[in-house]
mmCIF file with all atom_site columns, C-alpha atoms in Angstrom:
data_model
loop_
_atom_site.group_PDB
_atom_site.id
_atom_site.type_symbol
_atom_site.label_atom_id
_atom_site.label_alt_id
_atom_site.label_comp_id
_atom_site.label_asym_id
_atom_site.label_entity_id
_atom_site.label_seq_id
_atom_site.pdbx_PDB_ins_code
_atom_site.Cartn_x
_atom_site.Cartn_y
_atom_site.Cartn_z
_atom_site.occupancy
_atom_site.B_iso_or_equiv
_atom_site.pdbx_formal_charge
_atom_site.auth_seq_id
_atom_site.auth_comp_id
_atom_site.auth_asym_id
_atom_site.auth_atom_id
_atom_site.pdbx_PDB_model_num
ATOM 1  C CA . MET A 1 1  ? -5.107 -24.661 5.156  1.00 68.00 ? 1  MET A CA 1
ATOM 2  C CA . ASN A 1 2  ? -3.656 -22.046 2.802  1.00 92.00 ? 2  ASN A CA 1
ATOM 3  C CA . GLN A 1 3  ? 0.057  -21.309 3.529  1.00 92.00 ? 3  GLN A CA 1
ATOM 4  C CA . ILE A 1 4  ? -0.431 -17.558 3.214  1.00 91.00 ? 4  ILE A CA 1
ATOM 5  C CA . TYR A 1 5  ? -3.335 -17.651 5.665  1.00 94.00 ? 5  TYR A CA 1
ATOM 6  C CA . GLU A 1 6  ? -1.281 -19.736 8.119  1.00 92.00 ? 6  GLU A CA 1
ATOM 7  C CA . LYS A 1 7  ? 1.572  -17.228 7.880  1.00 91.00 ? 7  LYS A CA 1
ATOM 8  C CA . LEU A 1 8  ? -0.836 -14.353 8.517  1.00 91.00 ? 8  LEU A CA 1
ATOM 9  C CA . VAL A 1 9  ? -2.319 -16.121 11.548 1.00 93.00 ? 9  VAL A CA 1
ATOM 10 C CA . LYS A 1 10 ? 1.184  -16.611 13.013 1.00 93.00 ? 10 LYS A CA 1
ATOM 11 C CA . CYS A 1 11 ? 1.971  -12.908 12.547 1.00 92.00 ? 11 CYS A CA 1
ATOM 12 C CA . TYR A 1 12 ? -1.355 -11.950 14.121 1.00 91.00 ? 12 TYR A CA 1
ATOM 13 C CA . GLU A 1 13 ? -0.865 -14.261 17.110 1.00 94.00 ? 13 GLU A CA 1
ATOM 14 C CA . TYR A 1 14 ? 2.643  -12.949 17.727 1.00 93.00 ? 14 TYR A CA 1
ATOM 15 C CA . CYS A 1 15 ? 1.402  -9.351  17.744 1.00 92.00 ? 15 CYS A CA 1
ATOM 16 C CA . ARG A 1 16 ? -1.542 -10.187 20.030 1.00 92.00 ? 16 ARG A CA 1
ATOM 17 C CA . ASP A 1 17 ? 0.864  -11.808 22.499 1.00 93.00 ? 17 ASP A CA 1
ATOM 18 C CA . LYS A 1 18 ? 3.007  -8.650  22.579 1.00 92.00 ? 18 LYS A CA 1
ATOM 19 C CA . VAL A 1 19 ? 0.286  -6.150  23.528 1.00 90.00 ? 19 VAL A CA 1
ATOM 20 C CA . ASN A 1 20 ? -2.281 -6.262  26.305 1.00 89.00 ? 20 ASN A CA 1
ATOM 21 C CA . PHE A 1 21 ? -5.008 -4.333  24.486 1.00 89.00 ? 21 PHE A CA 1
ATOM 22 C CA . ILE A 1 22 ? -7.109 -4.475  21.332 1.00 87.00 ? 22 ILE A CA 1
ATOM 23 C CA . PRO A 1 23 ? -6.474 -1.439  19.122 1.00 83.00 ? 23 PRO A CA 1
ATOM 24 C CA . LYS A 1 24 ? -9.543 0.607   18.234 1.00 84.00 ? 24 LYS A CA 1
ATOM 25 C CA . VAL A 1 25 ? -7.793 2.541   15.466 1.00 80.00 ? 25 VAL A CA 1
ATOM 26 C CA . ALA A 1 26 ? -4.993 1.727   13.048 1.00 78.00 ? 26 ALA A CA 1
ATOM 27 C CA . LEU A 1 27 ? -3.109 4.416   11.184 1.00 77.00 ? 27 LEU A CA 1
ATOM 28 C CA . VAL A 1 28 ? -1.210 3.182   8.144  1.00 78.00 ? 28 VAL A CA 1
ATOM 29 C CA . LEU A 1 29 ? 1.365  5.667   6.925  1.00 76.00 ? 29 LEU A CA 1
ATOM 30 C CA . GLY A 1 30 ? 3.183  5.373   3.643  1.00 72.00 ? 30 GLY A CA 1
ATOM 31 C CA . SER A 1 31 ? 6.886  5.992   3.247  1.00 67.00 ? 31 SER A CA 1
ATOM 32 C CA . GLY A 1 32 ? 7.614  9.655   3.804  1.00 72.00 ? 32 GLY A CA 1
ATOM 33 C CA . LEU A 1 33 ? 4.834  10.119  6.371  1.00 75.00 ? 33 LEU A CA 1
ATOM 34 C CA . GLY A 1 34 ? 6.632  8.578   9.332  1.00 69.00 ? 34 GLY A CA 1
ATOM 35 C CA . ASN A 1 35 ? 7.214  11.977  10.923 1.00 77.00 ? 35 ASN A CA 1
ATOM 36 C CA . TYR A 1 36 ? 3.459  12.294  11.354 1.00 79.00 ? 36 TYR A CA 1
ATOM 37 C CA . ALA A 1 37 ? 3.588  9.398   13.819 1.00 74.00 ? 37 ALA A CA 1
ATOM 38 C CA . ARG A 1 38 ? 5.858  11.436  16.070 1.00 78.00 ? 38 ARG A CA 1
ATOM 39 C CA . ASN A 1 39 ? 2.788  13.561  16.875 1.00 84.00 ? 39 ASN A CA 1
ATOM 40 C CA . VAL A 1 40 ? 0.716  10.551  17.954 1.00 82.00 ? 40 VAL A CA 1
ATOM 41 C CA . LYS A 1 41 ? 0.797  8.874   21.370 1.00 84.00 ? 41 LYS A CA 1
ATOM 42 C CA . VAL A 1 42 ? 2.337  5.461   20.692 1.00 82.00 ? 42 VAL A CA 1
ATOM 43 C CA . VAL A 1 43 ? 1.359  2.832   23.244 1.00 84.00 ? 43 VAL A CA 1
ATOM 44 C CA . ALA A 1 44 ? 3.237  -0.135  21.752 1.00 86.00 ? 44 ALA A CA 1
ATOM 45 C CA . GLU A 1 45 ? 5.591  -0.876  18.868 1.00 87.00 ? 45 GLU A CA 1
ATOM 46 C CA . ILE A 1 46 ? 6.715  -4.158  17.348 1.00 91.00 ? 46 ILE A CA 1
ATOM 47 C CA . PRO A 1 47 ? 9.697  -4.205  14.962 1.00 92.00 ? 47 PRO A CA 1
ATOM 48 C CA . TYR A 1 48 ? 8.968  -6.112  11.760 1.00 90.00 ? 48 TYR A CA 1
ATOM 49 C CA . SER A 1 49 ? 12.163 -8.105  12.313 1.00 91.00 ? 49 SER A CA 1
ATOM 50 C CA . GLU A 1 50 ? 10.687 -9.685  15.472 1.00 93.00 ? 50 GLU A CA 1
ATOM 51 C CA . ILE A 1 51 ? 7.619  -11.057 13.682 1.00 93.00 ? 51 ILE A CA 1
ATOM 52 C CA . GLU A 1 52 ? 8.385  -14.467 12.181 1.00 88.00 ? 52 GLU A CA 1
ATOM 53 C CA . GLY A 1 53 ? 7.550  -14.563 8.494  1.00 85.00 ? 53 GLY A CA 1
ATOM 54 C CA . PHE A 1 54 ? 6.849  -10.827 8.273  1.00 86.00 ? 54 PHE A CA 1
ATOM 55 C CA . PRO A 1 55 ? 8.741  -8.972  5.540  1.00 86.00 ? 55 PRO A CA 1
ATOM 56 C CA . VAL A 1 56 ? 11.392 -6.506  6.685  1.00 84.00 ? 56 VAL A CA 1
ATOM 57 C CA . SER A 1 57 ? 11.300 -3.069  5.082  1.00 81.00 ? 57 SER A CA 1
ATOM 58 C CA . THR A 1 58 ? 14.206 -2.201  2.818  1.00 83.00 ? 58 THR A CA 1
ATOM 59 C CA . VAL A 1 59 ? 13.017 1.329   1.999  1.00 79.00 ? 59 VAL A CA 1
ATOM 60 C CA . ALA A 1 60 ? 15.404 4.030   3.186  1.00 77.00 ? 60 ALA A CA 1
ATOM 61 C CA . GLY A 1 61 ? 13.841 6.024   6.015  1.00 73.00 ? 61 GLY A CA 1
ATOM 62 C CA . HIS A 1 62 ? 11.190 3.396   6.796  1.00 77.00 ? 62 HIS A CA 1
ATOM 63 C CA . ASP A 1 63 ? 11.197 2.594   10.508 1.00 78.00 ? 63 ASP A CA 1
ATOM 64 C CA . GLY A 1 64 ? 10.044 -0.987  9.934  1.00 84.00 ? 64 GLY A CA 1
ATOM 65 C CA . ARG A 1 65 ? 7.699  -1.389  12.867 1.00 84.00 ? 65 ARG A CA 1
ATOM 66 C CA . ILE A 1 66 ? 4.069  -1.783  13.736 1.00 84.00 ? 66 ILE A CA 1
#
């Protein structure tokens, strides 16, 4: 199996194990739009650093979480 695909599957499985629901909507915000998320009801968050193989954000002001 492709190494990138295997890595993606591991990230997916980790996230699925951390939440007890299936999201119906995903909102992807670019750097600089993080304040918008403060106006949204957040049910669960997962820091990038907890997800094995997931890149950690190095951009200043980026919260680094899903």
